[in-house]
Every structure is written in C-alpha cells, then in structure tokens.
Amino acid sequence: MDYTAAQSGFRQRKLQHNMRLRNSSVDRPDGSQLFDDTSAAVPGPEGAYRNQQAGPQAAGLPGHSFLSDPMSNLAVAYGSSLASQGREMVDKNLDRFIPISKLKYYFAVDTVYVGKKLGILVFPYMHKNWEVNYQQDIPVAPRFDVNAPDLYIPTMGFITYILVAGLALGTQNRFSPELLGVQASSALVWLIMEVLAVLLSLYLVTVNTDLTTIDLLAFSGYKYVGMIVGIVAGLLFGRPAYYLSLLWCCAAIFVFMIRTLRLKLLSEAAAEGKLIRGTRNQLRMYLTMSIAAAQPIFMYWLTYHLIT
Amino acid sequence: MAFTLYSLIQAAILCINAVAVLHEERFLSKIGWGVDQSVGGFGDEPGIKVQLMNLIRSVRTVMRVPLIGVNSVCIVLLLLFG
C-alpha cells in the first residue's frame, strides 16, 4: 500500500498489521503497481479502489494518535503523492528505452506452463502440435499456449547456470567470487553474439518471419536448461554421466529447435514436410539446421571446463 | 574464454570500423560490390550478395559520423587505462 513508504516505528507496524488483517479477505497486488498481477482478471480498477478504501479506514481507527494528528496525515498524503508522481515519470521514461509492456507478455507464465515447457525441452519427442495459437494477430500469452516462447525459463536458467557453475568450481577448489562474474559475463557475451549472428543471417536470407529479437533471445536461452542438467549430472555421478546427459540434452534441444523454427522460418508447404526445390527454401532449411546445430556446440563449449 | 562485455564492445567497434573503411570507388566497385551493381531484377529474390551490399552501404552511411566520436572515446580510454 502507499503508506508503507512513509512508515517506520513500532506503532505504525502495528497499524499496518491491523490494516492487513482487515484487508486479508481482499486479494491485493504485492508491492508497487509496477508489477501487475497478471493472473487475476482485472487488477487495475480494483487496486485504485482499494487504495481509497484504505485511506478512510486508517484515518478512522481509534486509539492510534499517529494518524489522528492532521499534520502527519497531510505529510503522509503529500509524501505518497510525490512518490507516485516520481514513479509515473520513471515509468514513462523507462518505457521509451525498454519496451516494458512487451516484456510483460513474455513473463506471463504459471507453474503448469513452466513444468510442461521444461518437459518438452528435455523430451520433445512426444509433443505433437508445435504451432503457436494466435488471438486476432496477437500471439496468445505463454500461460495459455505451451508453444509460445517466454523469457522466464531462459532468465532463471541463466542465473541457475551461473550458480551451478560456481558450485562446480567450488568442488574443484577453483572458486573465487570474481569467477562468478567472469562466468556470467562470458555466457552473456556468447548469448548476445549468438542472437546477433542469428539476426544477421535472418536479414541476409530475407526471411519474412514474425520472430522478434526477444523471441530469438528466448530460444537461445532455452539451452541453459540442458546445460544445467548436464553439469548437475556430472557433479553427482562423474564424467561419463556428464557426457551422457549432455548428449541427451543436445539431441533434445536440436529436435526442439528444428521443430519450433521450422514453422516460423520455412514457407507453409515446406514446413509440412514436402520437399520443395529452389534455392530459397534450401537456404532457409540450411539456416534452420545451422541455428539448431549451434545450440549443442554452445552447450558443450560453455560447460566442458566445469567438469574435471 | 574469459570474455567481458567490454571486449564485446571493442570487437563490435573494430568490426564496424572495418566495414566503414571500405571505399566505394576504389575498392567495392572494383570487385563488383558497388551500389550501382546492386540493382537486381524485380520480384522478391534479392539474394545474399545484394543484401550484403545493401548492408555494407547502410552501415557506412549511418555509422560514419558516430564512429568519429566512438573511436575518439575509445582511444582516450585506451590511452588512460591501458
């Protein structure tokens, strides 16, 4: 709520606790309005109504001399209005550089989606329907379609990869805190270079596709799942387990990428499996194959130095 | 293997410099990659070579002036911090 910014001290905490008990039946967004609760149906108007509701309630609570003092009341209201103005300004300017609204689409996931997607990443052979559902030209949010790309799994996978790399280095007594930063920036650099290379090759082959840069970032980030599985297997069971699990995950990512990219890059007929001659379709096929083949190479390159 | 973001930026600056110094008359036309040779036929088949030539031309046009600033900054930083 807005009052949390201005409060400190025991009495205010007790006041907040009473308010929380009163409002416990209402579903509240946690923290500021920067993070909308996309799982609820309509969070916007309810949030505004709840803020107004909390105001009169707090002012009318008996026995707390803090908020019955009109000067402090005024100060709290002024401070909260300043804070919300500042937040609006930051939001407006930030939206110019980083398209936050577009990013929110990629993080609209839930547990079921993440579970299914992880399953497909490790075992894509049973999945039949790889098409992304559309809703009036806008791709459906990842929560409702398991084939839609998301950024949650790649981000979490990246962070987990760095942590697991630190763990692996620690078991070999090679760890120091700077190495975590080095690993992180190396992996990030390789990721950026891969996305730039894919963008360049998509431009050169003049593919008309609706793949955005963030989609490519998401697809390139899916390999971190396989890498983590490989490293963990190598840590638990030794080198042969590392090679075996890495081989399995490489094959899985290869099949996953080919099946996903086939629908996006190739023309309609070629995507259904008919062999269509012509340099353009051949080029596109080669492009798809090379993007998919680059994933296992990166997976091996980024993990082999972590396993003794 | 120990890449940092700064080495990526340096590599990018070097690559863009390399593309920007390709001279139109003296070099690109001589090897058949000039702008006047990129007018292909109609239809939607530009081909890789034409796309590459367009890319080189647009990089040169866009990045000529900003590269002056970026290179100067890079030189100063390298002189100061090695």
PDB file of N, CA and C in Angstrom, chain A residues 161 181-183 185-186 188-190 192-193 196 200 203-206 279-280 283 301-302 304-305, chain B residues 1-8 11-12 44-56 58:
ATOM      1  N   TYR A 161      22.410 -21.424 -14.076  1.00  0.00           N
ATOM      2  CA  TYR A 161      23.646 -21.899 -14.679  1.00  0.00           C
ATOM      3  C   TYR A 161      24.854 -21.264 -13.996  1.00  0.00           C
ATOM      4  N   GLY A 181      31.433 -13.606 -11.613  1.00  0.00           N
ATOM      5  CA  GLY A 181      31.197 -12.516 -12.553  1.00  0.00           C
ATOM      6  C   GLY A 181      31.758 -12.813 -13.926  1.00  0.00           C
ATOM      7  N   VAL A 182      32.932 -13.475 -13.949  1.00  0.00           N
ATOM      8  CA  VAL A 182      33.546 -13.802 -15.236  1.00  0.00           C
ATOM      9  C   VAL A 182      32.672 -14.779 -16.003  1.00  0.00           C
ATOM     10  N   GLN A 183      32.183 -15.819 -15.275  1.00  0.00           N
ATOM     11  CA  GLN A 183      31.305 -16.793 -15.943  1.00  0.00           C
ATOM     12  C   GLN A 183      30.069 -16.116 -16.483  1.00  0.00           C
ATOM     13  N   SER A 185      29.558 -12.951 -17.328  1.00  0.00           N
ATOM     14  CA  SER A 185      29.738 -12.086 -18.490  1.00  0.00           C
ATOM     15  C   SER A 185      30.127 -12.896 -19.716  1.00  0.00           C
ATOM     16  N   SER A 186      30.871 -13.977 -19.533  1.00  0.00           N
ATOM     17  CA  SER A 186      31.199 -14.808 -20.697  1.00  0.00           C
ATOM     18  C   SER A 186      29.936 -15.378 -21.323  1.00  0.00           C
ATOM     19  N   LEU A 188      26.932 -14.333 -21.038  1.00  0.00           N
ATOM     20  CA  LEU A 188      26.104 -13.266 -21.608  1.00  0.00           C
ATOM     21  C   LEU A 188      26.646 -12.830 -22.959  1.00  0.00           C
ATOM     22  N   VAL A 189      27.987 -12.719 -23.064  1.00  0.00           N
ATOM     23  CA  VAL A 189      28.583 -12.306 -24.326  1.00  0.00           C
ATOM     24  C   VAL A 189      28.296 -13.324 -25.413  1.00  0.00           C
ATOM     25  N   TRP A 190      28.433 -14.609 -25.073  1.00  0.00           N
ATOM     26  CA  TRP A 190      28.146 -15.625 -26.090  1.00  0.00           C
ATOM     27  C   TRP A 190      26.680 -15.566 -26.510  1.00  0.00           C
ATOM     28  N   ILE A 192      24.703 -12.917 -26.498  1.00  0.00           N
ATOM     29  CA  ILE A 192      24.469 -11.748 -27.349  1.00  0.00           C
ATOM     30  C   ILE A 192      25.030 -11.986 -28.741  1.00  0.00           C
ATOM     31  N   MET A 193      26.223 -12.614 -28.801  1.00  0.00           N
ATOM     32  CA  MET A 193      26.808 -12.857 -30.121  1.00  0.00           C
ATOM     33  C   MET A 193      25.957 -13.822 -30.916  1.00  0.00           C
ATOM     34  N   LEU A 196      22.911 -11.958 -32.200  1.00  0.00           N
ATOM     35  CA  LEU A 196      23.280 -11.059 -33.298  1.00  0.00           C
ATOM     36  C   LEU A 196      23.580 -11.850 -34.565  1.00  0.00           C
ATOM     37  N   LEU A 200      21.608 -11.431 -38.036  1.00  0.00           N
ATOM     38  CA  LEU A 200      22.283 -11.103 -39.281  1.00  0.00           C
ATOM     39  C   LEU A 200      21.940 -12.116 -40.368  1.00  0.00           C
ATOM     40  N   TYR A 203      18.517 -11.624 -41.678  1.00  0.00           N
ATOM     41  CA  TYR A 203      18.435 -10.488 -42.590  1.00  0.00           C
ATOM     42  C   TYR A 203      18.985 -10.849 -43.962  1.00  0.00           C
ATOM     43  N   LEU A 204      20.103 -11.597 -43.971  1.00  0.00           N
ATOM     44  CA  LEU A 204      20.720 -11.886 -45.259  1.00  0.00           C
ATOM     45  C   LEU A 204      19.880 -12.831 -46.108  1.00  0.00           C
ATOM     46  N   VAL A 205      19.154 -13.717 -45.465  1.00  0.00           N
ATOM     47  CA  VAL A 205      18.387 -14.693 -46.232  1.00  0.00           C
ATOM     48  C   VAL A 205      16.987 -14.156 -46.526  1.00  0.00           C
ATOM     49  N   THR A 206      16.708 -12.950 -46.100  1.00  0.00           N
ATOM     50  CA  THR A 206      15.415 -12.277 -46.329  1.00  0.00           C
ATOM     51  C   THR A 206      14.238 -13.177 -46.025  1.00  0.00           C
ATOM     52  N   THR A 279      16.377 -22.497 -54.521  1.00  0.00           N
ATOM     53  CA  THR A 279      17.474 -22.100 -53.639  1.00  0.00           C
ATOM     54  C   THR A 279      16.950 -21.473 -52.363  1.00  0.00           C
ATOM     55  N   ARG A 280      15.805 -20.770 -52.473  1.00  0.00           N
ATOM     56  CA  ARG A 280      15.365 -20.036 -51.292  1.00  0.00           C
ATOM     57  C   ARG A 280      14.979 -20.976 -50.161  1.00  0.00           C
ATOM     58  N   LEU A 283      18.038 -22.568 -48.738  1.00  0.00           N
ATOM     59  CA  LEU A 283      18.759 -21.670 -47.840  1.00  0.00           C
ATOM     60  C   LEU A 283      18.084 -21.624 -46.479  1.00  0.00           C
ATOM     61  N   TRP A 301      30.508 -26.045 -25.286  1.00  0.00           N
ATOM     62  CA  TRP A 301      31.560 -25.047 -25.100  1.00  0.00           C
ATOM     63  C   TRP A 301      31.474 -24.382 -23.747  1.00  0.00           C
ATOM     64  N   LEU A 302      30.250 -24.147 -23.287  1.00  0.00           N
ATOM     65  CA  LEU A 302      30.090 -23.412 -22.044  1.00  0.00           C
ATOM     66  C   LEU A 302      30.150 -24.288 -20.806  1.00  0.00           C
ATOM     67  N   TYR A 304      32.179 -27.579 -20.687  1.00  0.00           N
ATOM     68  CA  TYR A 304      33.188 -28.632 -20.570  1.00  0.00           C
ATOM     69  C   TYR A 304      34.296 -28.262 -19.575  1.00  0.00           C
ATOM     70  N   HIS A 305      34.511 -26.972 -19.373  1.00  0.00           N
ATOM     71  CA  HIS A 305      35.600 -26.579 -18.483  1.00  0.00           C
ATOM     72  C   HIS A 305      35.191 -26.658 -17.028  1.00  0.00           C
TER      73      HIS A 305
ATOM     74  N   MET B   1      38.265 -17.262 -23.451  1.00  0.00           N
ATOM     75  CA  MET B   1      37.083 -17.773 -22.760  1.00  0.00           C
ATOM     76  C   MET B   1      36.560 -16.762 -21.734  1.00  0.00           C
ATOM     77  N   ALA B   2      37.499 -16.021 -21.138  1.00  0.00           N
ATOM     78  CA  ALA B   2      37.056 -15.056 -20.133  1.00  0.00           C
ATOM     79  C   ALA B   2      36.676 -13.768 -20.834  1.00  0.00           C
ATOM     80  N   PHE B   3      35.503 -13.793 -21.458  1.00  0.00           N
ATOM     81  CA  PHE B   3      35.042 -12.587 -22.127  1.00  0.00           C
ATOM     82  C   PHE B   3      34.396 -11.664 -21.136  1.00  0.00           C
ATOM     83  N   THR B   4      34.529 -10.398 -21.411  1.00  0.00           N
ATOM     84  CA  THR B   4      33.742  -9.444 -20.661  1.00  0.00           C
ATOM     85  C   THR B   4      32.893  -8.680 -21.661  1.00  0.00           C
ATOM     86  N   LEU B   5      31.924  -7.905 -21.124  1.00  0.00           N
ATOM     87  CA  LEU B   5      31.109  -7.112 -22.025  1.00  0.00           C
ATOM     88  C   LEU B   5      31.963  -6.073 -22.734  1.00  0.00           C
ATOM     89  N   TYR B   6      33.031  -5.624 -22.070  1.00  0.00           N
ATOM     90  CA  TYR B   6      33.853  -4.595 -22.684  1.00  0.00           C
ATOM     91  C   TYR B   6      34.583  -5.140 -23.902  1.00  0.00           C
ATOM     92  N   SER B   7      35.006  -6.407 -23.846  1.00  0.00           N
ATOM     93  CA  SER B   7      35.687  -6.949 -25.025  1.00  0.00           C
ATOM     94  C   SER B   7      34.698  -7.121 -26.170  1.00  0.00           C
ATOM     95  N   LEU B   8      33.432  -7.404 -25.832  1.00  0.00           N
ATOM     96  CA  LEU B   8      32.422  -7.478 -26.891  1.00  0.00           C
ATOM     97  C   LEU B   8      32.252  -6.127 -27.552  1.00  0.00           C
ATOM     98  N   ALA B  11      35.199  -5.481 -29.791  1.00  0.00           N
ATOM     99  CA  ALA B  11      35.122  -6.258 -31.030  1.00  0.00           C
ATOM    100  C   ALA B  11      34.104  -5.640 -31.979  1.00  0.00           C
ATOM    101  N   ALA B  12      32.965  -5.175 -31.424  1.00  0.00           N
ATOM    102  CA  ALA B  12      31.945  -4.578 -32.275  1.00  0.00           C
ATOM    103  C   ALA B  12      32.461  -3.297 -32.926  1.00  0.00           C
ATOM    104  N   ASP B  44      10.800 -10.895 -55.562  1.00  0.00           N
ATOM    105  CA  ASP B  44      11.232 -10.920 -54.171  1.00  0.00           C
ATOM    106  C   ASP B  44      12.446 -11.811 -53.978  1.00  0.00           C
ATOM    107  N   GLU B  45      13.418 -11.716 -54.864  1.00  0.00           N
ATOM    108  CA  GLU B  45      14.590 -12.574 -54.730  1.00  0.00           C
ATOM    109  C   GLU B  45      15.846 -11.725 -54.683  1.00  0.00           C
ATOM    110  N   PRO B  46      16.067 -10.962 -53.616  1.00  0.00           N
ATOM    111  CA  PRO B  46      17.259 -10.116 -53.609  1.00  0.00           C
ATOM    112  C   PRO B  46      18.544 -10.913 -53.583  1.00  0.00           C
ATOM    113  N   GLY B  47      18.570 -12.035 -52.941  1.00  0.00           N
ATOM    114  CA  GLY B  47      19.820 -12.784 -52.928  1.00  0.00           C
ATOM    115  C   GLY B  47      20.753 -12.293 -51.848  1.00  0.00           C
ATOM    116  N   ILE B  48      21.657 -13.178 -51.443  1.00  0.00           N
ATOM    117  CA  ILE B  48      22.533 -12.848 -50.315  1.00  0.00           C
ATOM    118  C   ILE B  48      23.500 -11.743 -50.684  1.00  0.00           C
ATOM    119  N   LYS B  49      24.053 -11.787 -51.917  1.00  0.00           N
ATOM    120  CA  LYS B  49      25.082 -10.808 -52.267  1.00  0.00           C
ATOM    121  C   LYS B  49      24.500  -9.389 -52.241  1.00  0.00           C
ATOM    122  N   VAL B  50      23.293  -9.249 -52.807  1.00  0.00           N
ATOM    123  CA  VAL B  50      22.676  -7.927 -52.831  1.00  0.00           C
ATOM    124  C   VAL B  50      22.374  -7.451 -51.420  1.00  0.00           C
ATOM    125  N   GLN B  51      21.903  -8.355 -50.569  1.00  0.00           N
ATOM    126  CA  GLN B  51      21.628  -7.979 -49.180  1.00  0.00           C
ATOM    127  C   GLN B  51      22.891  -7.542 -48.478  1.00  0.00           C
ATOM    128  N   LEU B  52      23.991  -8.258 -48.717  1.00  0.00           N
ATOM    129  CA  LEU B  52      25.264  -7.880 -48.101  1.00  0.00           C
ATOM    130  C   LEU B  52      25.717  -6.507 -48.553  1.00  0.00           C
ATOM    131  N   MET B  53      25.572  -6.268 -49.874  1.00  0.00           N
ATOM    132  CA  MET B  53      25.998  -4.968 -50.379  1.00  0.00           C
ATOM    133  C   MET B  53      25.166  -3.846 -49.778  1.00  0.00           C
ATOM    134  N   ASN B  54      23.847  -4.102 -49.679  1.00  0.00           N
ATOM    135  CA  ASN B  54      22.979  -3.094 -49.050  1.00  0.00           C
ATOM    136  C   ASN B  54      23.369  -2.868 -47.607  1.00  0.00           C
ATOM    137  N   LEU B  55      23.700  -3.955 -46.927  1.00  0.00           N
ATOM    138  CA  LEU B  55      24.075  -3.832 -45.520  1.00  0.00           C
ATOM    139  C   LEU B  55      25.341  -3.003 -45.367  1.00  0.00           C
ATOM    140  N   ILE B  56      26.349  -3.284 -46.226  1.00  0.00           N
ATOM    141  CA  ILE B  56      27.595  -2.525 -46.141  1.00  0.00           C
ATOM    142  C   ILE B  56      27.336  -1.055 -46.412  1.00  0.00           C
ATOM    143  N   SER B  58      24.549   0.646 -46.027  1.00  0.00           N
ATOM    144  CA  SER B  58      23.807   1.331 -44.969  1.00  0.00           C
ATOM    145  C   SER B  58      24.659   1.511 -43.729  1.00  0.00           C
TER     146      SER B  58
END
